[in-house]
Coordinates of C-alpha atoms in Angstrom, one line a residue:
M862 CA 27.3 14.9 5.8
L863 CA 27.8 11.7 7.7
S864 CA 30.1 12.6 10.6
E865 CA 30.0 9.6 12.9
L866 CA 28.9 5.9 12.8
Y867 CA 28.8 3.8 15.9
I868 CA 28.3 0.1 15.5
K869 CA 27.8 -2.5 18.3
N870 CA 27.3 -6.2 18.0
L871 CA 26.7 -6.2 14.3
A872 CA 27.9 -9.5 12.7
V873 CA 31.6 -9.8 13.6
I874 CA 31.9 -6.2 14.8
E875 CA 31.8 -6.1 18.6
K876 CA 32.1 -2.3 18.9
T877 CA 33.6 0.4 16.7
N878 CA 33.2 4.1 16.2
I879 CA 34.0 5.6 12.8
C880 CA 34.5 9.4 12.5
F881 CA 34.1 10.5 8.9
E882 CA 35.3 13.7 7.4
P883 CA 34.6 15.7 4.2
G884 CA 36.2 14.7 1.0
L885 CA 37.1 11.1 -0.1
N886 CA 36.8 8.5 2.7
V887 CA 38.2 5.1 1.6
F888 CA 37.8 1.8 3.2
T889 CA 40.2 -1.1 2.5
G890 CA 40.8 -4.5 4.0
E891 CA 41.5 -8.1 3.1
T892 CA 38.7 -10.2 1.5
G893 CA 36.4 -11.4 4.2
A894 CA 37.5 -8.8 6.7
G895 CA 34.0 -7.4 6.9
K896 CA 34.0 -4.3 4.7
S897 CA 30.4 -5.0 3.7
I898 CA 29.3 -4.8 7.4
V899 CA 29.9 -1.1 7.4
I900 CA 27.7 -0.7 4.3
D901 CA 25.0 -2.9 6.0
A902 CA 25.1 -0.7 9.0
I903 CA 24.6 2.4 6.9
N904 CA 21.7 0.7 5.0
A905 CA 20.1 0.0 8.4
I906 CA 20.4 3.6 9.4
L907 CA 18.7 4.6 6.1
G908 CA 15.7 2.4 7.0
Q909 CA 16.4 -0.6 4.8
R910 CA 15.2 -4.1 5.8
T911 CA 17.4 -6.0 8.2
S912 CA 17.6 -9.5 9.5
K913 CA 18.0 -10.9 13.0
D914 CA 20.9 -12.9 11.6
I915 CA 23.2 -9.9 11.5
V916 CA 23.1 -9.6 15.3
R917 CA 26.4 -10.8 16.7
T918 CA 26.3 -14.4 18.0
G919 CA 25.5 -14.5 21.7
E920 CA 24.2 -10.9 22.0
D921 CA 20.7 -9.7 22.5
K922 CA 20.7 -6.9 20.0
A923 CA 22.8 -4.9 17.6
V924 CA 22.9 -1.1 17.9
I925 CA 23.8 1.4 15.2
N926 CA 24.0 5.2 15.8
A927 CA 24.8 7.8 13.1
V928 CA 25.4 11.5 13.4
F929 CA 24.9 13.8 10.5
T930 CA 26.0 17.5 10.4
E931 CA 25.9 20.3 7.9
L932 CA 22.3 19.5 7.0
D933 CA 21.0 21.1 3.8
A934 CA 17.5 22.6 3.3
D935 CA 16.0 19.5 1.8
V936 CA 16.9 17.4 4.9
L937 CA 15.6 20.1 7.3
K938 CA 12.3 20.4 5.3
T939 CA 11.8 16.6 5.2
L940 CA 12.4 16.4 9.0
D941 CA 10.0 19.3 9.6
D942 CA 7.3 17.7 7.4
Y943 CA 7.4 14.6 9.6
G944 CA 7.5 16.5 12.9
Y945 CA 11.2 16.1 13.7
E946 CA 13.8 18.7 14.5
A947 CA 17.6 18.5 14.3
E948 CA 19.1 19.8 17.5
D949 CA 21.7 22.6 16.9
G950 CA 21.9 21.4 13.2
V951 CA 22.9 17.9 14.3
L952 CA 20.8 14.9 13.2
M953 CA 21.1 11.7 15.2
I954 CA 19.6 8.4 14.0
Q955 CA 19.6 5.2 16.0
R956 CA 18.6 1.7 14.8
E957 CA 18.3 -1.4 17.1
I958 CA 17.9 -4.9 15.7
S959 CA 17.0 -7.6 18.3
A960 CA 18.1 -11.2 18.1
D961 CA 14.4 -12.2 18.2
G962 CA 13.8 -10.3 14.9
K963 CA 12.3 -7.1 16.3
S964 CA 13.6 -3.7 15.1
S965 CA 13.2 -0.1 16.2
A966 CA 14.5 3.2 15.0
R967 CA 14.7 6.8 16.4
I968 CA 15.4 10.2 15.1
C969 CA 16.8 12.6 17.7
G970 CA 15.5 10.3 20.4
S971 CA 11.9 10.1 19.0
P972 CA 10.5 6.9 17.5
V973 CA 10.3 6.7 13.7
T974 CA 8.8 4.2 11.2
A975 CA 10.9 2.5 8.6
S976 CA 9.1 4.2 5.8
V977 CA 9.7 7.7 7.2
L978 CA 13.3 6.8 7.9
R979 CA 13.8 5.7 4.3
E980 CA 12.4 9.0 3.1
V981 CA 14.7 11.0 5.4
G982 CA 17.6 8.8 4.4
S983 CA 17.1 9.4 0.7
H984 CA 18.0 13.0 1.3
L985 CA 21.1 12.1 3.3
I986 CA 23.0 9.3 1.5
N987 CA 23.0 7.7 -2.0
I988 CA 24.6 4.2 -2.0
H989 CA 26.0 2.6 -5.1
G990 CA 26.2 -1.1 -4.1
Q991 CA 28.2 -3.9 -5.6
H992 CA 25.1 -5.2 -7.5
D993 CA 23.9 -1.9 -8.9
N994 CA 25.8 -2.6 -12.1
Q995 CA 23.2 -5.3 -12.8
V996 CA 20.6 -2.5 -13.4
L997 CA 22.5 -1.9 -16.7
L998 CA 21.9 -5.5 -17.7
Q999 CA 18.1 -5.0 -17.3
P1000 CA 16.8 -2.8 -20.2
E1001 CA 13.5 -2.3 -18.4
K1002 CA 15.4 -0.2 -15.8
H1003 CA 17.0 2.2 -18.3
L1004 CA 13.9 4.4 -18.5
S1005 CA 13.9 5.1 -14.8
I1006 CA 17.6 6.2 -15.1
L1007 CA 16.7 8.5 -18.0
D1008 CA 13.7 10.0 -16.2
A1009 CA 15.7 10.6 -13.0
F1010 CA 18.4 12.5 -15.1
G1011 CA 15.8 14.4 -17.1
S1012 CA 13.8 15.6 -14.0
V1013 CA 10.5 14.8 -15.8
E1014 CA 8.4 14.3 -12.6
A1015 CA 5.9 17.0 -13.5
E1016 CA 5.3 15.6 -17.0
K1017 CA 5.1 12.0 -15.7
E1018 CA 2.5 13.0 -13.1
A1019 CA 0.4 14.9 -15.6
Y1020 CA 0.5 11.9 -18.0
Y1021 CA -0.2 9.3 -15.3
A1022 CA -3.3 11.2 -14.1
S1023 CA -4.7 11.1 -17.6
Y1024 CA -3.7 7.5 -18.2
R1025 CA -5.3 6.4 -14.9
K1026 CA -8.5 8.1 -15.9
L1027 CA -8.4 6.5 -19.3
V1028 CA -8.0 3.1 -17.7
Q1029 CA -10.9 3.7 -15.4
L1030 CA -13.1 4.7 -18.4
K1031 CA -12.1 1.6 -20.3
K1032 CA -13.0 -0.5 -17.3
E1033 CA -16.4 1.1 -16.9
I1034 CA -17.1 0.7 -20.6
S1035 CA -16.2 -2.9 -20.4
Q1036 CA -18.5 -3.5 -17.5
I1037 CA -21.4 -1.9 -19.4
D1038 CA -20.7 -3.1 -22.9
T1039 CA -21.4 -6.8 -22.4
D1040 CA -22.8 -9.1 -25.0
E1041 CA -26.0 -7.7 -26.2
S1042 CA -27.9 -11.0 -26.1
E1043 CA -26.8 -11.5 -22.5
K1044 CA -27.9 -8.0 -21.6
E1045 CA -31.3 -8.5 -23.2
R1046 CA -31.7 -11.9 -21.5
K1047 CA -30.9 -10.3 -18.2
A1048 CA -33.4 -7.4 -18.8
D1049 CA -36.2 -9.9 -19.7
L1050 CA -35.6 -11.8 -16.5
L1051 CA -35.7 -8.7 -14.4
R1052 CA -38.9 -7.5 -16.1
Y1053 CA -40.6 -10.9 -15.3
Q1054 CA -39.4 -10.8 -11.7
I1055 CA -40.6 -7.2 -11.2
Q1056 CA -44.0 -8.0 -12.7
E1057 CA -44.3 -11.1 -10.6
I1058 CA -43.6 -9.3 -7.4
K1059 CA -45.7 -6.2 -8.2
G1060 CA -48.6 -8.3 -9.5
A1061 CA -48.8 -10.0 -6.1
E1062 CA -49.6 -6.6 -4.4
L1063 CA -47.9 -7.7 -1.2
Q1064 CA -49.0 -6.0 2.0
P1065 CA -46.9 -5.7 5.2
G1066 CA -48.1 -8.2 7.8
E1067 CA -50.5 -10.0 5.5
E1068 CA -49.0 -13.4 5.9
E1069 CA -49.7 -13.3 9.7
T1070 CA -53.2 -12.2 9.0
L1071 CA -53.8 -15.0 6.5
E1072 CA -52.5 -17.6 8.9
N1073 CA -54.8 -16.3 11.6
D1074 CA -57.8 -16.4 9.2
K1075 CA -56.9 -19.9 8.1
K1076 CA -56.7 -21.1 11.6
A1077 CA -60.1 -19.6 12.4
L1078 CA -61.8 -21.3 9.4
L1079 CA -60.2 -24.7 10.2
N1080 CA -61.7 -24.4 13.7
Y1081 CA -65.1 -22.9 12.7
S1082 CA -67.2 -25.5 14.5
N1083 CA -65.3 -25.2 17.8
I1084 CA -65.5 -21.4 17.7
L1085 CA -69.2 -21.4 16.9
E1086 CA -70.0 -23.8 19.7
S1087 CA -68.0 -21.8 22.2
L1088 CA -69.6 -18.5 21.2
Q1089 CA -73.1 -20.1 21.6
N1090 CA -72.2 -21.4 25.0
A1091 CA -70.9 -18.0 26.0
Y1092 CA -74.1 -16.3 24.6
A1093 CA -76.3 -18.7 26.6
S1094 CA -74.3 -18.1 29.8
L1095 CA -74.6 -14.3 29.4
F1096 CA -78.2 -14.0 28.2
G1097 CA -79.8 -17.1 29.8
N1098 CA -82.7 -19.1 28.5
D1099 CA -86.1 -20.4 29.6
D1100 CA -84.5 -22.6 32.3
M1101 CA -82.0 -20.1 33.9
I1102 CA -81.3 -16.4 34.2
G1103 CA -78.3 -15.2 32.2
A1104 CA -75.2 -13.7 33.9
A1105 CA -75.8 -10.3 32.4
D1106 CA -79.4 -10.1 33.7
G1107 CA -78.3 -11.6 37.1
V1108 CA -75.6 -9.0 37.6
S1109 CA -78.0 -6.2 36.5
E1110 CA -80.6 -7.4 39.1
A1111 CA -77.9 -7.6 41.8
S1112 CA -76.8 -4.0 40.9
D1113 CA -80.3 -2.7 41.2
A1114 CA -80.7 -4.4 44.6
L1115 CA -77.4 -2.9 45.9
S1116 CA -78.4 0.5 44.6
E1117 CA -81.6 0.4 46.6
A1118 CA -79.7 -0.8 49.7
A1119 CA -77.1 2.0 49.3
Q1120 CA -79.9 4.5 49.9
Y1121 CA -80.0 3.4 53.5
D1122 CA -76.3 2.5 54.1
G1123 CA -73.6 4.7 52.5
N1124 CA -71.0 1.9 53.0
I1125 CA -72.7 -0.1 50.3
G1126 CA -72.5 2.7 47.7
E1127 CA -69.0 1.9 46.6
L1128 CA -69.8 -1.8 46.2
S1129 CA -72.9 -0.8 44.2
E1130 CA -70.9 1.3 41.8
K1131 CA -68.5 -1.5 41.2
L1132 CA -71.3 -3.9 40.4
T1133 CA -73.0 -1.3 38.1
D1134 CA -69.7 -1.0 36.2
L1135 CA -69.5 -4.7 35.9
S1136 CA -73.1 -4.9 34.7
Y1137 CA -72.3 -2.4 31.9
Q1138 CA -69.1 -4.3 30.9
L1139 CA -71.0 -7.6 30.8
G1140 CA -73.7 -6.0 28.6
D1141 CA -71.0 -4.8 26.2
V1142 CA -69.4 -8.2 26.1
A1143 CA -72.8 -9.8 25.6
Q1144 CA -73.5 -7.5 22.6
E1145 CA -70.1 -8.3 21.0
V1146 CA -70.7 -12.1 21.4
S1147 CA -74.1 -11.6 19.8
S1148 CA -72.6 -9.7 16.9
L1149 CA -69.9 -12.4 16.4
L1150 CA -72.6 -15.1 16.3
Q1151 CA -74.7 -13.1 13.8
N1152 CA -71.6 -12.7 11.5
M1153 CA -70.3 -16.3 11.8
E1154 CA -70.3 -17.7 8.3
Y1155 CA -68.4 -20.6 6.8
D1156 CA -67.4 -20.5 3.1
P1157 CA -65.1 -23.3 1.9
R1158 CA -64.1 -21.1 -1.0
Q1159 CA -62.6 -18.5 1.4
L1160 CA -60.3 -21.2 2.8
D1161 CA -59.2 -22.1 -0.7
D1162 CA -58.4 -18.4 -1.4
I1163 CA -56.3 -18.2 1.7
E1164 CA -54.4 -21.4 0.9
E1165 CA -53.8 -20.1 -2.7
R1166 CA -52.5 -16.7 -1.3
L1167 CA -50.2 -18.4 1.2
N1168 CA -48.8 -20.7 -1.5
L1169 CA -48.0 -17.6 -3.6
L1170 CA -46.3 -16.0 -0.7
F1171 CA -44.3 -19.2 -0.1
K1172 CA -43.1 -19.3 -3.7
L1173 CA -42.1 -15.6 -3.7
K1174 CA -40.2 -16.0 -0.5
R1175 CA -38.3 -19.0 -1.8
K1176 CA -37.3 -17.0 -4.9
Y1177 CA -36.7 -13.5 -3.6
G1178 CA -36.4 -13.4 0.2
D1179 CA -37.6 -15.0 3.4
S1180 CA -40.1 -12.3 4.3
V1181 CA -42.4 -9.7 2.6
E1182 CA -39.9 -7.0 3.5
K1183 CA -37.0 -8.9 1.9
I1184 CA -39.1 -9.4 -1.3
Q1185 CA -39.8 -5.7 -1.5
E1186 CA -36.1 -5.0 -1.1
Y1187 CA -35.3 -7.4 -4.0
L1188 CA -38.0 -5.6 -6.1
A1189 CA -36.2 -2.2 -5.5
I1190 CA -32.9 -3.7 -6.5
A1191 CA -34.3 -5.4 -9.6
Q1192 CA -36.0 -2.1 -10.7
E1193 CA -32.7 -0.2 -10.3
E1194 CA -30.7 -2.8 -12.2
L1195 CA -33.3 -2.9 -15.0
E1196 CA -33.2 0.9 -15.2
G1197 CA -29.4 0.7 -15.4
I1198 CA -29.6 -1.7 -18.3
E1199 CA -32.2 0.4 -20.1
L1200 CA -30.0 3.5 -19.6
S1201 CA -26.7 1.7 -20.4
D1202 CA -26.8 2.4 -24.1
E1203 CA -27.0 6.1 -23.4
R1204 CA -24.4 5.9 -20.7
L1205 CA -22.2 3.8 -23.0
T1206 CA -22.3 6.5 -25.7
E1207 CA -21.4 9.1 -23.1
L1208 CA -18.5 7.1 -21.8
K1209 CA -17.1 6.3 -25.2
A1210 CA -17.1 10.0 -26.0
Q1211 CA -15.2 10.7 -22.7
E1212 CA -12.8 7.9 -23.6
Q1213 CA -11.9 9.4 -26.9
Q1214 CA -11.4 12.8 -25.4
E1215 CA -9.2 11.4 -22.6
L1216 CA -7.3 9.3 -25.1
M1217 CA -6.4 12.4 -27.1
L1218 CA -5.2 14.1 -24.0
A1219 CA -3.2 11.1 -22.9
R1220 CA -1.5 10.9 -26.3
E1221 CA -0.7 14.6 -26.2
L1222 CA 0.8 14.3 -22.7
A1223 CA 2.7 11.2 -23.6
E1224 CA 4.2 13.0 -26.6
Q1225 CA 5.2 15.9 -24.3
L1226 CA 6.9 13.4 -22.0
S1227 CA 8.6 11.7 -24.9
V1228 CA 10.0 15.0 -26.2
R1229 CA 11.4 15.8 -22.7
R1230 CA 13.0 12.4 -22.6
R1231 CA 14.6 12.7 -25.9
E1232 CA 16.0 16.1 -24.9
A1233 CA 17.3 14.5 -21.7
A1234 CA 18.8 11.6 -23.6
E1235 CA 20.9 14.0 -25.7
R1236 CA 22.3 15.7 -22.5
L1237 CA 22.8 12.3 -20.8
V1238 CA 24.7 10.9 -23.7
M1239 CA 27.0 14.0 -23.8
Q1240 CA 27.7 13.9 -20.1
I1241 CA 28.2 10.2 -19.8
T1242 CA 30.4 10.1 -22.9
S1243 CA 32.6 12.8 -21.4
E1244 CA 32.8 11.0 -18.1
L1245 CA 33.7 7.7 -19.8
Q1246 CA 36.3 9.2 -21.9
F1247 CA 37.9 10.5 -18.7
L1248 CA 37.5 7.1 -17.2
D1249 CA 39.9 5.6 -19.9
M1250 CA 37.2 4.7 -22.4
P1251 CA 38.4 7.2 -25.2
N1252 CA 36.5 5.5 -28.1
V1253 CA 33.2 5.1 -26.4
K1254 CA 30.0 5.9 -28.2
L1255 CA 26.8 5.9 -26.2
T1256 CA 23.3 6.1 -27.6
V1257 CA 19.8 5.9 -26.2
D1258 CA 17.5 3.7 -28.3
F1259 CA 13.8 4.7 -28.3
K1260 CA 11.0 2.4 -29.3
K1261 CA 7.4 3.6 -29.5
T1262 CA 4.9 1.4 -27.5
P1263 CA 1.1 1.6 -26.9
L1264 CA 0.2 3.9 -24.1
R1265 CA 1.1 2.3 -20.7
V1266 CA 1.7 3.5 -17.2
N1267 CA 5.1 5.2 -18.0
G1268 CA 4.1 6.7 -21.3
K1269 CA 4.8 5.5 -24.8
D1270 CA 8.5 5.1 -24.7
E1271 CA 10.7 2.0 -24.3
V1272 CA 14.4 2.9 -24.0
E1273 CA 17.6 1.0 -23.9
F1274 CA 21.2 2.1 -23.6
F1275 CA 23.4 1.1 -26.5
I1276 CA 27.2 1.4 -26.5
S1277 CA 30.3 0.9 -28.7
T1278 CA 33.7 0.8 -27.1
N1279 CA 35.7 0.2 -30.3
P1280 CA 36.1 2.5 -33.3
G1281 CA 34.0 1.4 -36.3
E1282 CA 31.7 -0.8 -34.3
P1283 CA 28.1 0.2 -34.3
P1284 CA 26.5 0.7 -30.8
K1285 CA 24.9 -2.4 -29.4
P1286 CA 22.8 -3.1 -26.2
I1287 CA 24.9 -2.6 -23.0
S1288 CA 23.4 -5.7 -21.6
K1289 CA 25.0 -7.8 -24.3
I1290 CA 28.5 -6.4 -24.9
A1291 CA 29.8 -4.5 -21.9
S1292 CA 32.4 -6.2 -19.7
G1293 CA 32.4 -6.1 -15.9
G1294 CA 35.0 -3.2 -15.8
E1295 CA 33.1 -1.3 -18.4
L1296 CA 29.8 -1.7 -16.5
S1297 CA 31.5 -0.4 -13.4
R1298 CA 32.7 2.8 -15.1
I1299 CA 29.4 3.3 -17.0
M1300 CA 27.5 3.0 -13.7
L1301 CA 29.9 5.4 -12.0
A1302 CA 29.4 7.9 -14.8
I1303 CA 25.6 7.5 -14.5
K1304 CA 25.7 7.9 -10.7
N1305 CA 27.7 11.1 -11.1
A1306 CA 25.2 12.4 -13.7
L1307 CA 22.3 11.7 -11.3
A1308 CA 24.1 13.1 -8.3
D1309 CA 24.2 16.4 -10.0
K1310 CA 20.4 16.3 -10.0
D1311 CA 19.5 15.1 -6.5
N1312 CA 22.2 17.1 -4.5
V1313 CA 22.5 14.3 -1.9
P1314 CA 25.4 15.3 0.4
T1315 CA 27.0 11.9 0.8
L1316 CA 27.7 9.4 -1.9
I1317 CA 28.8 5.8 -1.0
F1318 CA 30.4 3.5 -3.6
D1319 CA 30.8 -0.1 -2.5
E1320 CA 33.5 -1.7 -4.7
V1321 CA 32.8 0.6 -7.7
D1322 CA 36.2 -0.7 -9.0
T1323 CA 35.0 -4.2 -9.9
G1324 CA 36.6 -5.5 -13.0
I1325 CA 39.1 -2.6 -13.6
S1326 CA 42.8 -2.1 -12.9
G1327 CA 45.8 -0.1 -14.0
R1328 CA 45.1 3.2 -15.8
A1329 CA 41.3 2.7 -15.7
A1330 CA 41.5 2.3 -11.9
Q1331 CA 43.6 5.5 -11.6
K1332 CA 41.0 7.4 -13.7
V1333 CA 38.1 6.1 -11.5
G1334 CA 40.0 7.2 -8.4
L1335 CA 40.5 10.7 -9.9
K1336 CA 36.8 10.9 -10.8
L1337 CA 35.9 10.0 -7.2
K1338 CA 38.4 12.6 -5.9
S1339 CA 36.9 15.2 -8.2
V1340 CA 33.3 14.4 -7.0
A1341 CA 34.5 14.6 -3.4
K1342 CA 35.5 18.2 -3.8
N1343 CA 31.8 19.2 -3.7
R1344 CA 30.3 16.5 -1.5
Q1345 CA 31.3 13.7 0.9
V1346 CA 32.3 10.4 -0.8
V1347 CA 32.7 7.1 0.9
C1348 CA 34.3 4.3 -1.1
V1349 CA 35.0 0.7 -0.3
T1350 CA 37.8 -0.4 -2.6
H1351 CA 40.4 -3.1 -3.2
L1352 CA 42.6 -1.1 -5.5
A1353 CA 45.7 0.8 -4.4
Q1354 CA 45.2 3.4 -7.1
I1355 CA 41.9 4.5 -5.5
A1356 CA 42.9 4.0 -1.9
A1357 CA 46.0 6.3 -2.4
L1358 CA 43.8 9.1 -3.5
G1359 CA 41.7 9.1 -0.3
D1360 CA 41.6 12.1 2.0
N1361 CA 40.9 9.8 4.8
H1362 CA 41.7 6.1 4.9
F1363 CA 40.1 3.4 7.1
L1364 CA 41.4 -0.1 7.5
I1365 CA 38.9 -2.9 8.2
R1366 CA 40.7 -5.8 9.8
K1367 CA 39.6 -9.1 11.2
D1368 CA 41.3 -10.4 14.4
F1369 CA 40.9 -13.8 16.1
T1370 CA 41.0 -15.1 19.6
E1371 CA 40.7 -18.7 20.7
D1372 CA 36.9 -18.7 20.4
K1373 CA 35.8 -15.5 18.7
T1374 CA 36.3 -13.4 15.6
Y1375 CA 36.4 -9.6 15.8
T1376 CA 36.3 -7.0 13.0
N1377 CA 37.8 -3.6 13.9
V1378 CA 38.0 -0.4 11.9
H1379 CA 41.1 1.8 12.2
K1380 CA 41.8 5.2 10.8
L1381 CA 45.2 5.1 9.3
D1382 CA 47.9 7.8 9.5
F1383 CA 50.4 8.2 6.7
E1384 CA 52.6 5.3 7.8
G1385 CA 49.6 3.1 8.3
R1386 CA 48.3 4.0 4.8
K1387 CA 51.7 3.2 3.3
Q1388 CA 51.7 -0.2 4.9
E1389 CA 48.2 -1.0 3.7
I1390 CA 48.7 0.2 0.2
A1391 CA 51.9 -1.8 0.0
R1392 CA 49.9 -4.8 1.1
I1393 CA 47.4 -4.2 -1.6
I1394 CA 50.0 -3.9 -4.4
G1395 CA 52.3 -6.5 -3.0
T1396 CA 52.3 -10.3 -3.3
D1397 CA 53.0 -12.5 -0.4
Q1398 CA 55.2 -10.1 1.5
I1399 CA 55.6 -6.3 1.9
T1400 CA 59.0 -5.3 0.6
D1401 CA 61.0 -2.1 0.5
L1402 CA 60.0 -1.7 -3.1
T1403 CA 56.3 -2.0 -2.5
L1404 CA 56.6 0.4 0.5
K1405 CA 58.4 2.9 -1.8
N1406 CA 55.8 2.5 -4.5
A1407 CA 53.1 3.0 -1.9
E1408 CA 54.7 6.1 -0.6
E1409 CA 55.0 7.6 -4.1
M1410 CA 51.3 6.8 -4.8
L1411 CA 50.3 8.6 -1.6
L1412 CA 52.4 11.6 -2.3
Q1413 CA 51.1 11.9 -5.8
G1414 CA 47.5 11.3 -4.7
N1415 CA 47.6 14.1 -2.2
H1416 CA 49.9 16.7 -3.7

């Protein structure tokens, strides 16, 4: 349960420490005193979104600390799942909100994310806020209420898994099952492209080779003249000795000299090697000259091949390698189209099978919901009759829908509060006071399912008074026998039934406003309840009435 709440620099609260106890804890105070700030603080502790605007004016940050004791197994398991440990069975949560908008939270001194804090908080406290009644005015929210009461999580998960698979199959079928003419057009285009690329018989590096051959043909005359000059220089002619012959003669001369002087031997060997190299070069030059041939048609063929490569690169990629990559992709895509009919038949068979399963699971879920609806109607009707709605008749209206994410059911709560009147949608006929009591009854029904140790009701008494208010108070008192209840109220009938009573009061100085929270003793409670039931002034009569209410509420 929530044992202690420390608030510092939150809105108009400078500093306060609230010690909660088991049973029914009630908060009262004049309108505008700051009762909602306490609820805001608890919401912050539970990981809800906060705003820098709630930091007290002139302060750097707001600090909220909460202490929880008597932790149940669900809370301890959740803490353990996320790597936290309650020290000696005590859980401490801290939240800081900076004036610059930054926020941080800790569990037992260790940092925690807002999402984890919300998960932990969901096992600690359930808050029924002032605006929760609006859920009843939104029929689309009624199904979630019924599902929570019916504990149908397993059936919902099984159905959703099948539904999600069905949606995926439909999506895949849609992607394949395009317009037949469009599919054939695409296949024809791919076949043409594949044939064009494969027909070119592209070779890696051939473009560079072709460019080199083209350059050689364009410069045939210069190459031929240069080779002839080189040949003449190497082999000589009638007028001069060639370089190859000259080096050979020099090598022979040095070889002879080396017979008489060993120092010349190394030089002779070098010249001999050079002679052999020149001989090889001379033979290669001679071979090139013999093979030199100019054919204009060869240049035309090269130009034609280069033009083909240019066209293919412009269409499919800027290199031979990229064109080959495009070819592989096109072949794979064409294969997919050609196999799509077979795949489509297979997918449609899977779709029909999954559709049958989804319908079966949706029906199982619907049956569980209808069973839960009967129990919910009985429990809420009993609760509402106790809450001074003796002629109430509640029904859950089911409509069948096509399969969707939550199944095949659309539900809406119908109610009749007067004898002889047929039930009609709650959203259209229920008054504010009736909505408050219906929501209280629903909260009590759901509380029996989730076992959250602390329930908080923020002005659950909206729109009610008199006998109905007394009944609501008695219901809260009854619930508080098994779990901790915190209630913010403006009704004396409910406040008088509290086991613990806190007054939220706003005080003023010359330049600042302060909200303080005081735990009231019997005399303090009598004064506060007299204020609530009184008019402009507290009189002996209102004090006497307040005392009687307190004595009756706690006997």
